[in-house]
Structure formats: C-alpha cells, structure tokens
Tab-separated table of C-alpha atoms in Angstrom:
chain	number	residue	atom	x	y	z
A	1	MET	CA	-18.384	102.004	22.240
A	2	THR	CA	-17.947	103.981	25.469
A	3	ALA	CA	-19.271	107.439	26.283
A	4	VAL	CA	-15.926	109.055	25.505
A	5	ASP	CA	-16.054	107.571	21.985
A	6	ARG	CA	-19.478	109.052	21.372
A	7	THR	CA	-20.448	112.410	19.951
A	8	PRO	CA	-20.355	115.095	22.653
A	9	ILE	CA	-23.603	117.059	23.008
A	10	VAL	CA	-24.045	120.679	24.099
A	11	PHE	CA	-27.562	121.933	24.885
A	12	VAL	CA	-28.521	125.595	24.459
A	13	HIS	CA	-31.704	126.813	26.181
A	14	GLY	CA	-34.498	129.009	24.942
A	15	THR	CA	-35.886	132.427	25.836
A	16	ARG	CA	-35.819	133.390	29.554
A	17	PHE	CA	-34.743	129.892	30.640
A	18	SER	CA	-31.335	128.479	31.574
A	19	ALA	CA	-29.345	125.253	31.478
A	20	GLY	CA	-31.976	123.790	33.808
A	21	GLN	CA	-34.304	123.457	30.819
A	22	TRP	CA	-32.308	120.420	29.753
A	23	SER	CA	-32.323	118.426	32.997
A	24	PRO	CA	-34.497	115.633	31.489
A	25	GLN	CA	-32.206	115.291	28.474
A	26	LEU	CA	-28.990	115.400	30.504
A	27	ALA	CA	-30.308	112.638	32.765
A	28	ALA	CA	-31.385	110.518	29.787
A	29	LEU	CA	-28.208	110.871	27.730
A	30	ARG	CA	-25.253	111.344	30.072
A	31	GLU	CA	-24.480	107.644	30.434
A	32	GLU	CA	-23.989	107.271	26.683
A	33	PHE	CA	-22.631	110.659	25.618
A	34	PRO	CA	-20.472	113.422	27.082
A	35	VAL	CA	-23.057	116.169	27.679
A	36	ALA	CA	-23.194	119.770	28.842
A	37	ALA	CA	-25.822	122.503	29.013
A	38	VAL	CA	-24.941	126.191	28.926
A	39	ASP	CA	-26.328	129.353	30.460
A	40	LEU	CA	-26.387	131.990	27.737
A	41	PRO	CA	-25.235	135.531	28.589
A	42	GLY	CA	-27.849	137.278	30.701
A	43	HIS	CA	-29.379	133.968	31.812
A	44	GLY	CA	-29.009	131.640	34.797
A	45	SER	CA	-25.531	131.779	36.326
A	46	ARG	CA	-24.595	134.433	33.731
A	47	SER	CA	-27.493	136.706	34.636
A	48	ALA	CA	-25.222	139.709	35.215
A	49	GLU	CA	-23.548	139.388	31.810
A	50	ALA	CA	-24.718	141.453	28.866
A	51	TRP	CA	-26.427	139.567	26.052
A	52	SER	CA	-24.922	139.459	22.592
A	53	LEU	CA	-24.847	136.818	19.886
A	54	LYS	CA	-21.077	137.136	19.821
A	55	ALA	CA	-20.883	136.365	23.538
A	56	ALA	CA	-23.399	133.516	23.121
A	57	VAL	CA	-21.190	131.935	20.462
A	58	GLU	CA	-18.218	132.073	22.812
A	59	VAL	CA	-20.234	130.437	25.614
A	60	ILE	CA	-21.226	127.576	23.305
A	61	SER	CA	-17.681	127.263	21.987
A	62	ASP	CA	-16.256	127.106	25.509
A	63	ALA	CA	-18.747	124.367	26.416
A	64	VAL	CA	-17.726	122.298	23.389
A	65	GLU	CA	-14.065	122.702	24.318
A	66	SER	CA	-14.722	121.852	27.983
A	67	LEU	CA	-16.000	118.397	27.014
A	68	GLY	CA	-12.617	117.675	25.478
A	69	CYS	CA	-13.985	115.372	22.792
A	70	GLY	CA	-13.643	117.462	19.640
A	71	PRO	CA	-16.520	118.884	17.604
A	72	ALA	CA	-19.932	118.533	19.234
A	73	LEU	CA	-23.569	118.066	18.400
A	74	VAL	CA	-25.211	121.337	19.448
A	75	VAL	CA	-28.897	121.241	20.381
A	76	GLY	CA	-30.516	124.678	20.441
A	77	HIS	CA	-34.088	125.516	21.385
A	78	SER	CA	-35.839	128.699	20.196
A	79	LEU	CA	-33.488	131.593	21.075
A	80	GLY	CA	-30.801	128.977	21.665
A	81	GLY	CA	-31.456	127.558	18.211
A	82	TYR	CA	-30.744	130.867	16.541
A	83	ALA	CA	-27.647	131.331	18.708
A	84	SER	CA	-26.582	127.850	17.591
A	85	LEU	CA	-27.038	128.844	13.944
A	86	GLU	CA	-24.673	131.742	14.576
A	87	PHE	CA	-22.240	129.352	16.280
A	88	ALA	CA	-22.407	127.092	13.221
A	89	ARG	CA	-21.472	130.042	11.008
A	90	VAL	CA	-18.651	131.371	13.189
A	91	ARG	CA	-17.176	128.136	14.589
A	92	PRO	CA	-17.804	125.460	11.927
A	93	GLU	CA	-14.755	123.480	12.991
A	94	ARG	CA	-16.327	122.843	16.411
A	95	LEU	CA	-19.660	121.559	15.103
A	96	ARG	CA	-20.328	117.894	14.325
A	97	GLY	CA	-24.089	118.254	14.016
A	98	LEU	CA	-26.906	120.683	14.776
A	99	VAL	CA	-30.382	120.158	16.214
A	100	LEU	CA	-32.708	123.100	15.689
A	101	ALA	CA	-35.666	122.750	18.054
A	102	GLY	CA	-38.427	125.327	17.758
A	103	ALA	CA	-36.131	127.532	15.676
A	104	SER	CA	-37.188	127.003	12.067
A	105	ALA	CA	-39.093	130.234	11.513
A	106	SER	CA	-37.716	133.270	9.759
A	107	THR	CA	-37.076	136.149	12.149
A	108	ARG	CA	-37.352	138.652	9.302
A	109	GLY	CA	-40.335	140.549	7.928
A	110	ALA	CA	-43.889	140.781	9.250
A	111	TRP	CA	-43.502	137.647	11.395
A	112	ALA	CA	-41.186	139.566	13.709
A	113	ALA	CA	-43.580	142.430	14.504
A	114	PRO	CA	-45.514	140.833	17.406
A	115	TYR	CA	-42.271	139.549	18.925
A	116	ARG	CA	-40.785	143.035	18.865
A	117	TRP	CA	-43.906	144.214	20.684
A	118	VAL	CA	-43.572	141.485	23.335
A	119	ALA	CA	-39.859	142.192	23.752
A	120	GLY	CA	-40.707	145.811	24.437
A	121	LEU	CA	-43.575	145.003	26.807
A	122	VAL	CA	-41.879	142.480	29.094
A	123	PRO	CA	-39.520	144.945	30.836
A	124	ARG	CA	-42.530	147.061	31.820
A	125	LEU	CA	-44.065	144.220	33.837
A	126	PRO	CA	-42.905	143.358	37.384
A	127	ALA	CA	-40.319	140.557	37.206
A	128	ASP	CA	-41.689	138.842	40.313
A	129	ARG	CA	-45.157	138.717	38.770
A	130	LEU	CA	-43.778	137.255	35.539
A	131	ALA	CA	-41.770	134.694	37.506
A	132	GLY	CA	-44.765	133.687	39.585
A	133	TRP	CA	-46.901	133.248	36.489
A	134	ASN	CA	-44.191	131.144	34.806
A	135	ASP	CA	-43.792	128.970	37.926
A	136	TRP	CA	-47.556	128.394	38.104
A	137	LEU	CA	-47.863	127.597	34.420
A	138	LEU	CA	-44.934	125.161	34.311
A	139	ARG	CA	-46.097	123.313	37.444
A	140	ARG	CA	-49.615	123.122	36.082
A	141	MET	CA	-48.568	121.749	32.718
A	142	TYR	CA	-45.646	119.438	33.536
A	143	PRO	CA	-44.409	116.938	36.148
A	144	ALA	CA	-42.105	118.366	38.802
A	145	GLU	CA	-39.151	116.256	37.691
A	146	VAL	CA	-39.348	117.871	34.248
A	147	VAL	CA	-39.496	121.543	35.249
A	148	GLU	CA	-38.194	122.002	38.797
A	149	ALA	CA	-34.597	122.598	37.646
A	150	THR	CA	-35.865	125.333	35.329
A	151	ILE	CA	-37.944	126.914	38.089
A	152	ARG	CA	-35.055	126.833	40.575
A	153	SER	CA	-32.782	128.591	38.085
A	154	GLY	CA	-35.166	131.516	37.648
A	155	TYR	CA	-36.004	133.499	34.525
A	156	ALA	CA	-34.080	136.049	32.521
A	157	PHE	CA	-36.845	138.467	31.545
A	158	HIS	CA	-34.398	141.358	31.691
A	159	ALA	CA	-32.362	139.809	28.858
A	160	LEU	CA	-35.310	139.315	26.518
A	161	PRO	CA	-35.317	142.741	24.802
A	162	ALA	CA	-31.605	142.622	23.947
A	163	ALA	CA	-31.660	138.956	22.917
A	164	TRP	CA	-34.659	139.112	20.612
A	165	GLY	CA	-33.759	142.620	19.516
A	166	GLU	CA	-30.601	141.137	17.997
A	167	VAL	CA	-32.158	137.926	16.680
A	168	LEU	CA	-35.205	139.535	15.057
A	169	GLY	CA	-34.450	140.591	11.508
A	170	ARG	CA	-31.314	138.461	11.328
A	171	PHE	CA	-32.203	134.836	10.509
A	172	ASP	CA	-34.074	133.062	7.739
A	173	ALA	CA	-33.611	129.821	5.813
A	174	GLY	CA	-30.547	131.310	4.150
A	175	ALA	CA	-28.686	130.881	7.429
A	176	MET	CA	-28.691	127.143	6.791
A	177	ARG	CA	-26.191	127.644	3.967
A	178	HIS	CA	-23.580	128.507	6.575
A	179	VAL	CA	-23.989	125.178	8.402
A	180	ALA	CA	-21.427	122.635	7.235
A	181	ALA	CA	-22.592	119.794	9.507
A	182	PRO	CA	-25.720	117.589	9.293
A	183	VAL	CA	-28.889	119.147	10.719
A	184	LEU	CA	-31.930	117.710	12.462
A	185	ILE	CA	-34.898	120.099	12.567
A	186	LEU	CA	-36.746	118.792	15.625
A	187	ASN	CA	-40.097	120.452	16.250
A	188	GLY	CA	-43.215	119.888	18.271
A	189	GLU	CA	-46.025	118.857	15.938
A	190	LYS	CA	-48.266	121.647	17.273
A	191	ASP	CA	-45.630	124.402	17.275
A	192	SER	CA	-47.234	126.156	14.310
A	193	VAL	CA	-45.378	129.463	14.704
A	194	PHE	CA	-41.864	128.086	14.837
A	195	ARG	CA	-42.623	125.457	12.207
A	196	SER	CA	-43.636	128.162	9.751
A	197	GLY	CA	-40.312	128.037	7.884
A	198	GLU	CA	-39.628	124.361	8.522
A	199	ALA	CA	-39.773	123.255	4.876
A	200	GLU	CA	-37.680	126.187	3.672
A	201	PHE	CA	-35.029	125.609	6.344
A	202	ALA	CA	-34.837	121.917	5.401
A	203	ARG	CA	-34.598	122.617	1.661
A	204	ALA	CA	-31.787	125.102	2.231
A	205	HIS	CA	-29.410	122.410	3.547
A	206	PRO	CA	-28.364	119.250	1.686
A	207	ARG	CA	-28.069	117.199	4.880
A	208	ALA	CA	-31.061	118.427	6.846
A	209	ARG	CA	-34.112	116.417	7.799
A	210	VAL	CA	-37.249	117.157	9.796
A	211	GLU	CA	-38.588	115.131	12.701
A	212	LEU	CA	-41.707	115.956	14.687
A	213	ILE	CA	-42.581	115.183	18.293
A	214	PRO	CA	-46.262	114.087	18.118
A	215	ARG	CA	-48.765	116.264	20.011
A	216	ALA	CA	-45.978	118.487	21.385
A	217	GLY	CA	-45.846	122.271	21.220
A	218	HIS	CA	-43.013	124.783	21.365
A	219	LEU	CA	-41.591	123.299	24.573
A	220	ALA	CA	-41.309	119.861	23.010
A	221	ASN	CA	-38.559	118.722	25.367
A	222	PHE	CA	-40.991	119.318	28.265
A	223	ASP	CA	-44.080	118.019	26.470
A	224	ASP	CA	-42.472	114.657	25.720
A	225	PRO	CA	-39.005	114.431	27.284
A	226	ASP	CA	-38.507	110.800	26.319
A	227	ALA	CA	-39.348	111.316	22.644
A	228	PHE	CA	-37.176	114.428	22.463
A	229	SER	CA	-34.225	112.682	24.122
A	230	ASP	CA	-34.657	109.654	21.878
A	231	ALA	CA	-34.564	111.824	18.739
A	232	VAL	CA	-31.352	113.486	19.911
A	233	ARG	CA	-29.915	110.085	20.857
A	234	ARG	CA	-30.580	108.584	17.438
A	235	PHE	CA	-29.110	111.578	15.645
A	236	ALA	CA	-26.016	111.557	17.875
A	237	ARG	CA	-25.529	107.851	17.231
A	238	GLN	CA	-25.700	108.457	13.483
A	239	LEU	CA	-23.031	111.112	13.819
A	240	SER	CA	-20.871	108.791	15.918
A	241	ASP	CA	-21.232	105.956	13.425
A	242	SER	CA	-20.274	108.214	10.516
A	243	THR	CA	-16.880	109.144	11.980
C-alpha cells in the first residue's frame, strides 16, 4: 500500500502554538501517509486573523480537502482537540477518525474557572516576556529538533482570550455523541488535568478507546515524540485497513 492509499492525517495544534508543534510527527509519518498541519486562526501564519471556532473548522476542512485523499484522520491537541471536536460535529463527512490529545476534560463548570482567570491575565503581560519564558522552558525541557520549529513560529498569546473564551463552557463528554468516526483518546500519563474526563469521554462514544503515553505530560508529543507518532501511526493503519 502506498502513501496515497493510506489515511490522510491533519494535525491541529494547541494553545499559543502553531503547525510547528507537529514537526516531529510530520517527519515520522509523511513517508507512509499524506500529512498536513494547520495554523489555526490567530496563530502562526494566520496571526492576523480573528479567532473563532467557525473559522477554525474551515481551516481544518480546507486542510483535509487540500490533501485530496477524501476524509482524514484529524489529530487535535488541547485547544486543537476541542476545535477538532467541533469539526467532527460540523463536517462529519470529512472525518475518517479523530485523535483527541490532551483534550478529554470538560470545559464546563468549576473546572473552567482558573482557565478563565489565566485567559484574562495573559494579555496584561508583555508578549516578549512571555515568548522569552516559553523559549527558555521549551529549550530546557526538550531537544532542539523537537521544539525549534515551534519556537521559530512564535506564540499566539494575543489569541488566547478569544480562543479559550469560546471553548470554555462549551464542551463536555456529550460532544462525543456528535462524532461519527472512530476516536483515539491519546493522553500523557501524567496529564492529570486534561485526563479528568477521560473515562466519561470514552464511555460517550461506542468506538472510542484510550491510550496513554507513559511518563508524558500535557505536551505528550514533545515528551515522547516516537511513542506519540507510533500511536497515531497504528490508529491510522487501522483506519486504512477498515476501508
């Protein structure tokens, strides 16, 4: 089976990041699968665009169409995971499978309160200081080949209030009922916050399963790029074999 016969994969980044977040996965998977990574509105190359979930869905949809291989496996991390859930609801005909990474926590109720506070605080801090701190932290924690593409692309702190302002209060396990395709809930073992609704999200979908990246946290695709890529690869192969 050649790459063009395989399930296409579209990667959707998390809060403040960009398509660069997925450079390890694109490198690991592009020889076997048609792959693309998007910049969400307000992020990366789309920094000047206004954030909205509606616009995010269109960005993901355009990326699926650009691969020219039919419905795609969409891999969404954190903010990108919730945007991918909305894509699954609005564009079910373009979805072959869904990977929710660090996005299996309800954004409703008391859980959302500290995130609303952070979303309100970030714009009050100097963007260059936030960027410098993020650069230092990523370089301290991860090898250069894992994070340099993310660092080069910069950070979308300005988009955070609008993005999380729309996501908070909107999603819980009930959103899984709108997903027609198979789902892999792929979390870092130590990502306690975003694993908080993991069991409920899995129970809400008849074709969902959970897989954990051992010893990884919220940025599981940075913590163990090989394990994360391998989990996506195996799921994509299952989808390919089922068609």
